[in-house]
PDB file of C-alpha atoms in Angstrom:
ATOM      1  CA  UNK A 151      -4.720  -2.885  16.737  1.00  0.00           C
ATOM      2  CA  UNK A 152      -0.953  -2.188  17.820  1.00  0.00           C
ATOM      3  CA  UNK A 153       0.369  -2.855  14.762  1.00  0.00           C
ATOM      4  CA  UNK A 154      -1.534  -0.637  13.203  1.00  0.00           C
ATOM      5  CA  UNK A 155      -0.680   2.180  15.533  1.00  0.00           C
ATOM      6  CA  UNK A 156       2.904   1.465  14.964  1.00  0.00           C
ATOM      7  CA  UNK A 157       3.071   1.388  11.527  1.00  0.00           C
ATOM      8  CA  UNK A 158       1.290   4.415  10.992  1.00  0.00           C
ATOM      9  CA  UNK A 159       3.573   6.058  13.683  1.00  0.00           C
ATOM     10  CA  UNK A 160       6.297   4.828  11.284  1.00  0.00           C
ATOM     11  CA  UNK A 161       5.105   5.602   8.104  1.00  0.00           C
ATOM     12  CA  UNK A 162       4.328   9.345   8.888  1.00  0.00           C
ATOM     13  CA  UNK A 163       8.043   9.330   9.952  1.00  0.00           C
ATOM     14  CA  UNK A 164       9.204   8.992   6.211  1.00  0.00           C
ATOM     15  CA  UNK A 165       9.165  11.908   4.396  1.00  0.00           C
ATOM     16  CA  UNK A 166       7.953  11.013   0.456  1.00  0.00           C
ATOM     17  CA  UNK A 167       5.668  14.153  -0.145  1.00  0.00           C
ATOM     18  CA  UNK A 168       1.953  14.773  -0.513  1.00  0.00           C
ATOM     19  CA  UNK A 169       0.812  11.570  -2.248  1.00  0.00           C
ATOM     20  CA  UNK A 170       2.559   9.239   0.440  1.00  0.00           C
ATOM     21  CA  UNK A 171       0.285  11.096   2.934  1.00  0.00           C
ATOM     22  CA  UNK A 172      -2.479  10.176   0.644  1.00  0.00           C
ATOM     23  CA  UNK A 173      -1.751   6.904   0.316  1.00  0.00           C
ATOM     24  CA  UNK A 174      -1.463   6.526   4.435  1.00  0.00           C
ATOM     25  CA  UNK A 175      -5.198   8.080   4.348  1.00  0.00           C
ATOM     26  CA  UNK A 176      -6.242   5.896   1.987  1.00  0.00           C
ATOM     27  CA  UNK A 177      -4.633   2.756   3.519  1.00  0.00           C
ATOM     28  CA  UNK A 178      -5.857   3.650   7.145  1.00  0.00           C
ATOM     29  CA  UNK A 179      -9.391   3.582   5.569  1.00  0.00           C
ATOM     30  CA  UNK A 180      -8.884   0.501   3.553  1.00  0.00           C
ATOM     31  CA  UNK A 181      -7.867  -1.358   7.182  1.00  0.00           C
ATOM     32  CA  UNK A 182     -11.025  -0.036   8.802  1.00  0.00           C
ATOM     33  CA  UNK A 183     -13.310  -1.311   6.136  1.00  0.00           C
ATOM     34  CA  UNK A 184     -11.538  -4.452   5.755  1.00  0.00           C
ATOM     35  CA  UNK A 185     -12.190  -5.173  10.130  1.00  0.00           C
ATOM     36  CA  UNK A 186      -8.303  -5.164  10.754  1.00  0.00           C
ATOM     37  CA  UNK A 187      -8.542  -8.802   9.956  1.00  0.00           C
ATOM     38  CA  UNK A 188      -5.691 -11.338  11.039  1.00  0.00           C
ATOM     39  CA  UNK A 189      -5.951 -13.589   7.973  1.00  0.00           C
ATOM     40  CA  UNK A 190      -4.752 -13.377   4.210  1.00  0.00           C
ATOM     41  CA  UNK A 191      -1.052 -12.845   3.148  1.00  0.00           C
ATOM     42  CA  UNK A 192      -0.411 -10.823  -0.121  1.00  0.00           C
ATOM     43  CA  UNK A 193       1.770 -12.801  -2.430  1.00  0.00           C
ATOM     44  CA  UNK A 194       5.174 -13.256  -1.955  1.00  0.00           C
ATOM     45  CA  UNK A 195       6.450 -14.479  -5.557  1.00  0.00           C
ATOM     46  CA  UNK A 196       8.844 -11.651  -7.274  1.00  0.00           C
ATOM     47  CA  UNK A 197       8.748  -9.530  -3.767  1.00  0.00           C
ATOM     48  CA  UNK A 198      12.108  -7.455  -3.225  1.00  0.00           C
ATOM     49  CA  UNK A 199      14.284  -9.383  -0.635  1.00  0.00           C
ATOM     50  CA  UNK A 200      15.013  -6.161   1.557  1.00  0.00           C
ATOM     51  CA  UNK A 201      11.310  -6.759   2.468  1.00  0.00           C
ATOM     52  CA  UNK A 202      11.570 -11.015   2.986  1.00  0.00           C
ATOM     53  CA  UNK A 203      14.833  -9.713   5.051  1.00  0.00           C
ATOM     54  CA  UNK A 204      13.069  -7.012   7.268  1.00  0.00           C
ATOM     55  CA  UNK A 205      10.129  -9.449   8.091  1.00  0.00           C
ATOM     56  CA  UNK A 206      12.343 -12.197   8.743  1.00  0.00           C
ATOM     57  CA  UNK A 207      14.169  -9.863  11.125  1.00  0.00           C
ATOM     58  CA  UNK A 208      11.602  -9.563  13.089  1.00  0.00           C
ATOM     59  CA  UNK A 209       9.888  -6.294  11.656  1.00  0.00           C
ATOM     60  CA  UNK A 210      11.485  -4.006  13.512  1.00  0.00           C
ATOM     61  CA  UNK A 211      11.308  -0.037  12.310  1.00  0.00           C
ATOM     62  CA  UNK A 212      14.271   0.560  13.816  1.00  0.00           C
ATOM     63  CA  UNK A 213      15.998  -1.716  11.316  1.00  0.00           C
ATOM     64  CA  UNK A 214      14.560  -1.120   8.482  1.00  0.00           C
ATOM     65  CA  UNK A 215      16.575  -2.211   5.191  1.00  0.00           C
ATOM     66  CA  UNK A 216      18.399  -0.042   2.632  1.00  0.00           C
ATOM     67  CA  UNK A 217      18.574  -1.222  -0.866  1.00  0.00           C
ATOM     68  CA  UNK A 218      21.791  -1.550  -2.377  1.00  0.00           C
ATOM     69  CA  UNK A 219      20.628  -0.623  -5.838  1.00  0.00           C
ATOM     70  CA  UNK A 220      17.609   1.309  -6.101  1.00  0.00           C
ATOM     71  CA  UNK A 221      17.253   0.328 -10.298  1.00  0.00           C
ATOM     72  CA  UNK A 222      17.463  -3.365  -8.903  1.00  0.00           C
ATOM     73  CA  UNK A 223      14.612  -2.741  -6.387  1.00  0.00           C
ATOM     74  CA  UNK A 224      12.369  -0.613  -8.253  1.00  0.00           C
ATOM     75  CA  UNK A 225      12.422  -3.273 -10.873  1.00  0.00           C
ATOM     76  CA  UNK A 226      11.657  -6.055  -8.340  1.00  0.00           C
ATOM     77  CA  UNK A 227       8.986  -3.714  -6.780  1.00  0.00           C
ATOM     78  CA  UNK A 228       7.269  -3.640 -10.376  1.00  0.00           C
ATOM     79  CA  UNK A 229       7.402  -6.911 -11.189  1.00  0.00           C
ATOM     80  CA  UNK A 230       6.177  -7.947  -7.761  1.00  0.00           C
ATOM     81  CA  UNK A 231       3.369  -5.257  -8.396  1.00  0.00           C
ATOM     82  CA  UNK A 232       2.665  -6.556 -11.580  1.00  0.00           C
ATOM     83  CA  UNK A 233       1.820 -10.027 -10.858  1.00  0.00           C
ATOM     84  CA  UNK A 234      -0.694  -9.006  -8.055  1.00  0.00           C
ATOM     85  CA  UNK A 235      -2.933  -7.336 -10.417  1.00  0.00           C
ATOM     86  CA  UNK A 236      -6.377  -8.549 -11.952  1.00  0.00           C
ATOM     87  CA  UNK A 237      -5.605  -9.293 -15.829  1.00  0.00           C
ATOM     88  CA  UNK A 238      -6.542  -6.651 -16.839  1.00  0.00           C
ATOM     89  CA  UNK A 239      -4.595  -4.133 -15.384  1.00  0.00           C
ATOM     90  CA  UNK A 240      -1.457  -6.112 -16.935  1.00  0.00           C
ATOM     91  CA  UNK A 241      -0.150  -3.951 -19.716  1.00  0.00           C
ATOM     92  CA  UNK A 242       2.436  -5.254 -22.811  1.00  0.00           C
ATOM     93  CA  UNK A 243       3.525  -1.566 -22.162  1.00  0.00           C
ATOM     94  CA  UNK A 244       4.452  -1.691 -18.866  1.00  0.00           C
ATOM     95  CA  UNK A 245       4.435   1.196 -16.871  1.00  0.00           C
ATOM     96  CA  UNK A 246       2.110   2.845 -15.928  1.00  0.00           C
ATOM     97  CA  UNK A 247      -0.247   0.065 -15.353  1.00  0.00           C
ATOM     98  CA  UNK A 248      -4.115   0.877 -17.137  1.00  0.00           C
ATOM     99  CA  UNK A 249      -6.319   2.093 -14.481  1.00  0.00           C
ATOM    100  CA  UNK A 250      -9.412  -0.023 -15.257  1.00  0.00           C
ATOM    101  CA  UNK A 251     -11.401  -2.473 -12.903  1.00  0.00           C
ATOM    102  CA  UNK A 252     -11.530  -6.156 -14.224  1.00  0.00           C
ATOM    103  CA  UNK A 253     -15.440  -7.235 -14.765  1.00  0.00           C
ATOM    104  CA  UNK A 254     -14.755  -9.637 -12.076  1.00  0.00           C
ATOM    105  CA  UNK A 255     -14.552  -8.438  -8.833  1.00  0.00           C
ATOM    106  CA  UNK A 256     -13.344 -11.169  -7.357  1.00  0.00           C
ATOM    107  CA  UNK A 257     -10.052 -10.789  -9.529  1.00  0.00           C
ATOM    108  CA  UNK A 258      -8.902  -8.112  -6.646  1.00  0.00           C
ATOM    109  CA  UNK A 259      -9.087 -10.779  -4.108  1.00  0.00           C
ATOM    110  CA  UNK A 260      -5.115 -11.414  -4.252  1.00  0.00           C
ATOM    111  CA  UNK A 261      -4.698  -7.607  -3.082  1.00  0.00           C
ATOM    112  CA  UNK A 262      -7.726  -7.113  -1.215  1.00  0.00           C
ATOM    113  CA  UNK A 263      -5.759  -8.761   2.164  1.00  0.00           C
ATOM    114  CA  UNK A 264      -5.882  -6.292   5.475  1.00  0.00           C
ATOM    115  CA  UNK A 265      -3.855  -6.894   8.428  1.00  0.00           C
ATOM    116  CA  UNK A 266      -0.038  -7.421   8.896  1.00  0.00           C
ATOM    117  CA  UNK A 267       0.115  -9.647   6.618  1.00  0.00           C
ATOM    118  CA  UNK A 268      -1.906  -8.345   3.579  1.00  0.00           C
ATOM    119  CA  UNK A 269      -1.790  -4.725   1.923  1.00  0.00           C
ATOM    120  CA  UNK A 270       0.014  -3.660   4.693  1.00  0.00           C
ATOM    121  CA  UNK A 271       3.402  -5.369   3.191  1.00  0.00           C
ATOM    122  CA  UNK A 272       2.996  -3.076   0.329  1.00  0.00           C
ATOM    123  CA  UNK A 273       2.483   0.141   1.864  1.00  0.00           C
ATOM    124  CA  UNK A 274       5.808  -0.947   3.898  1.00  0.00           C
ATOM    125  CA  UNK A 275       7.824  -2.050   0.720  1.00  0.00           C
ATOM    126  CA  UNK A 276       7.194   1.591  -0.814  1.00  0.00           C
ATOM    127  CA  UNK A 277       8.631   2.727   2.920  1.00  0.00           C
ATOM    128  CA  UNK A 278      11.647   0.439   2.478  1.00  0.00           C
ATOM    129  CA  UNK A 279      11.922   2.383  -1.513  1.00  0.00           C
ATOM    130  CA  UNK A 280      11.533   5.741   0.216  1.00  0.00           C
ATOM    131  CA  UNK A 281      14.373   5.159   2.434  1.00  0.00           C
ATOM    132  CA  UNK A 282      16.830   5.153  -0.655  1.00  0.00           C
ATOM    133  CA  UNK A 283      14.673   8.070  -2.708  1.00  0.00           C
ATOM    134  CA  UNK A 284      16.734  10.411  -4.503  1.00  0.00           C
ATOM    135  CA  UNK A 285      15.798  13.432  -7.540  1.00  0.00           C
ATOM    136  CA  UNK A 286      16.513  10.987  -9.856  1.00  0.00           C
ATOM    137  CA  UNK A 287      13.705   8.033  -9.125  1.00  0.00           C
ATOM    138  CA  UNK A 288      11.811  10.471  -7.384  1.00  0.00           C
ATOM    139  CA  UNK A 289       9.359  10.505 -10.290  1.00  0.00           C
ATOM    140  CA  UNK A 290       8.886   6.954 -10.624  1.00  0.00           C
ATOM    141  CA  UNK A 291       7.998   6.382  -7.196  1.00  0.00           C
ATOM    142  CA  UNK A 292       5.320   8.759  -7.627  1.00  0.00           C
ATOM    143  CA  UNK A 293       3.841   7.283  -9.862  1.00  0.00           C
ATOM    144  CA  UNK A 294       3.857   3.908  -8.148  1.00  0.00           C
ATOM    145  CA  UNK A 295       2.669   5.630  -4.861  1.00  0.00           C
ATOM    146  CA  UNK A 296      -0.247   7.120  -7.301  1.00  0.00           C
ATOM    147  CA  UNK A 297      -1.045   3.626  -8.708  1.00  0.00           C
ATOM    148  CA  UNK A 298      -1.292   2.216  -5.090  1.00  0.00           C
ATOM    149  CA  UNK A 299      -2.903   4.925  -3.713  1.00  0.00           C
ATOM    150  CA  UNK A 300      -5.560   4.313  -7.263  1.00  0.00           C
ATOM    151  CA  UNK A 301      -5.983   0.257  -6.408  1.00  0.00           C
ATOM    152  CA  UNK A 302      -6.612   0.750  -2.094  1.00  0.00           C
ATOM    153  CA  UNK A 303      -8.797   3.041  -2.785  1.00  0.00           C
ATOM    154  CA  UNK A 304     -10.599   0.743  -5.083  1.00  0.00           C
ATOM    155  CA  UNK A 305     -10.367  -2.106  -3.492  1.00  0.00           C
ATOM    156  CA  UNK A 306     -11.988  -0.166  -0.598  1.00  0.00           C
ATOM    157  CA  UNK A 307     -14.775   1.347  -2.624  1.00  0.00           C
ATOM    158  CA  UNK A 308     -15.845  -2.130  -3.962  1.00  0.00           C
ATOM    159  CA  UNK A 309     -15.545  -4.295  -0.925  1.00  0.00           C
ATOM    160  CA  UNK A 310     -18.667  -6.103  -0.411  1.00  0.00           C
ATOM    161  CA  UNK A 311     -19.253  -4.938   3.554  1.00  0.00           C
ATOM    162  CA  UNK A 312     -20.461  -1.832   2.029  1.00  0.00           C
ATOM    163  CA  UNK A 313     -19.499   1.832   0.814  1.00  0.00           C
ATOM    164  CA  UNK A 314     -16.300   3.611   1.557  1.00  0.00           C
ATOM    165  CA  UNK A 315     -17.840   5.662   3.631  1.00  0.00           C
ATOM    166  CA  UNK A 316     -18.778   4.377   7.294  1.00  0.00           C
ATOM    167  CA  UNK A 317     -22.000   5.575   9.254  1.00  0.00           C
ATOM    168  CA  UNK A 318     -20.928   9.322  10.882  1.00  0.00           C
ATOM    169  CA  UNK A 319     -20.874   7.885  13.982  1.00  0.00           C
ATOM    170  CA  UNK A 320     -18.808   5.468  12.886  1.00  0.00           C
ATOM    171  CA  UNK A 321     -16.595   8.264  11.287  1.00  0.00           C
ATOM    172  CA  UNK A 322     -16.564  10.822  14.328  1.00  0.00           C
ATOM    173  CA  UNK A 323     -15.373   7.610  17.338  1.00  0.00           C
ATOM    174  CA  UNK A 324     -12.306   7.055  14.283  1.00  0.00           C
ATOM    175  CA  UNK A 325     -11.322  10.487  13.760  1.00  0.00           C
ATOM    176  CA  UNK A 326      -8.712  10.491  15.856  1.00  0.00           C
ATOM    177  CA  UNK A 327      -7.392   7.156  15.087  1.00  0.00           C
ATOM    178  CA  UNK A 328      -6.538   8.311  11.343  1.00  0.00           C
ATOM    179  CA  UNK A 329      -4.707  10.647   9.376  1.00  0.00           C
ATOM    180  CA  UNK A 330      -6.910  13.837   8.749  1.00  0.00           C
ATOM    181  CA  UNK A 331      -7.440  14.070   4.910  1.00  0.00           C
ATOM    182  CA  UNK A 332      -6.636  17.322   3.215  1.00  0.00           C
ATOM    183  CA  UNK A 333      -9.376  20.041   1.974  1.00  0.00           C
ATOM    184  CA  UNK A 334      -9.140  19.417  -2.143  1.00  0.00           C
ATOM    185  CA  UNK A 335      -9.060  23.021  -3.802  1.00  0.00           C
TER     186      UNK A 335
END
């Protein structure tokens, strides 16, 4: 779908290092698996307003919003974060967030959203984050990217249309229409 196209054209335009490339991959896949549906928002409760403010405007990339305070949005980002996960996954510790799979599957079904609406909004709020990146939060956000990158690729793995992995034809008609993956050494 378009929007697809476009926000992958915009995503590879910000510059966040390896793991944001890994994260597009793993996103890209996550869309095909999930149809490109046109259904399910992702929560909106705790979500940073430079996000609410750049859908209301009418989505555009070329205005894309700037936080003011990157402590204030990193903290909404979290929170927001937080309170989409299976219980489970909720920690009295905080960061970083357990990496553990509730015995429920249907406890992803909050993140498990494609489309415009659904993961997509995520992927785009860690673009909005990017845009402010400096040496000194550069850390954190890698971690977050890392923790996102950790729950698509689950939620892709264990969605009930079947494995990760699509038939090779499948695979070779789509190769063009997603980021190549990197050789792991």
């Amino acid at each position: 779908p378009q929007w697809m196209i476009d926000a992958l054209e915009f995503f590879e335009s910000v510059e966040a290092g390896d793991a944001w490339v890994e994260l597009l991959e793993v996103w890209a896949e996550f869309e095909k698996t999930m149809g490109y549906p046109d259904g399910k928002r992702i929560s909106a409760k705790s979500r940073p307003e430079e996000v609410a403010r750049w859908i209301s405007g009418g989505r555009s990339y070329d205005k894309v919003p700037v936080p003011d305070s990157l402590d204030r949005y990193a903290t909404q980002w979290k929170s927001w974060w937080t309170k989409l996960q299976p219980a489970c996954r909720k920690s009295a510790k905080g960061w970083p967030l357990p990496q553990v799979c509730p015995d429920n599957d249907a406890e992803w079904d909050g993140l498990r959203r494609g489309g415009c609406n659904g993961f997509f909004i995520i992927v785009m709020a860690l673009a909005i984050w990017a845009s402010a990146l400096d040496d000194e939060s550069a850390e954190e956000f890698l971690e977050i990217v890392e923790d996102v990158t950790w729950v698509c690729s689950t939620l892709t793995e264990t969605h009930p249309s079947g494995s990760k992995r699509g038939s090779s034809e499948e695979s070779e008609e789509s190769e063009e229409a997603r980021p190549r993956k990197r050789a792991r050494a």
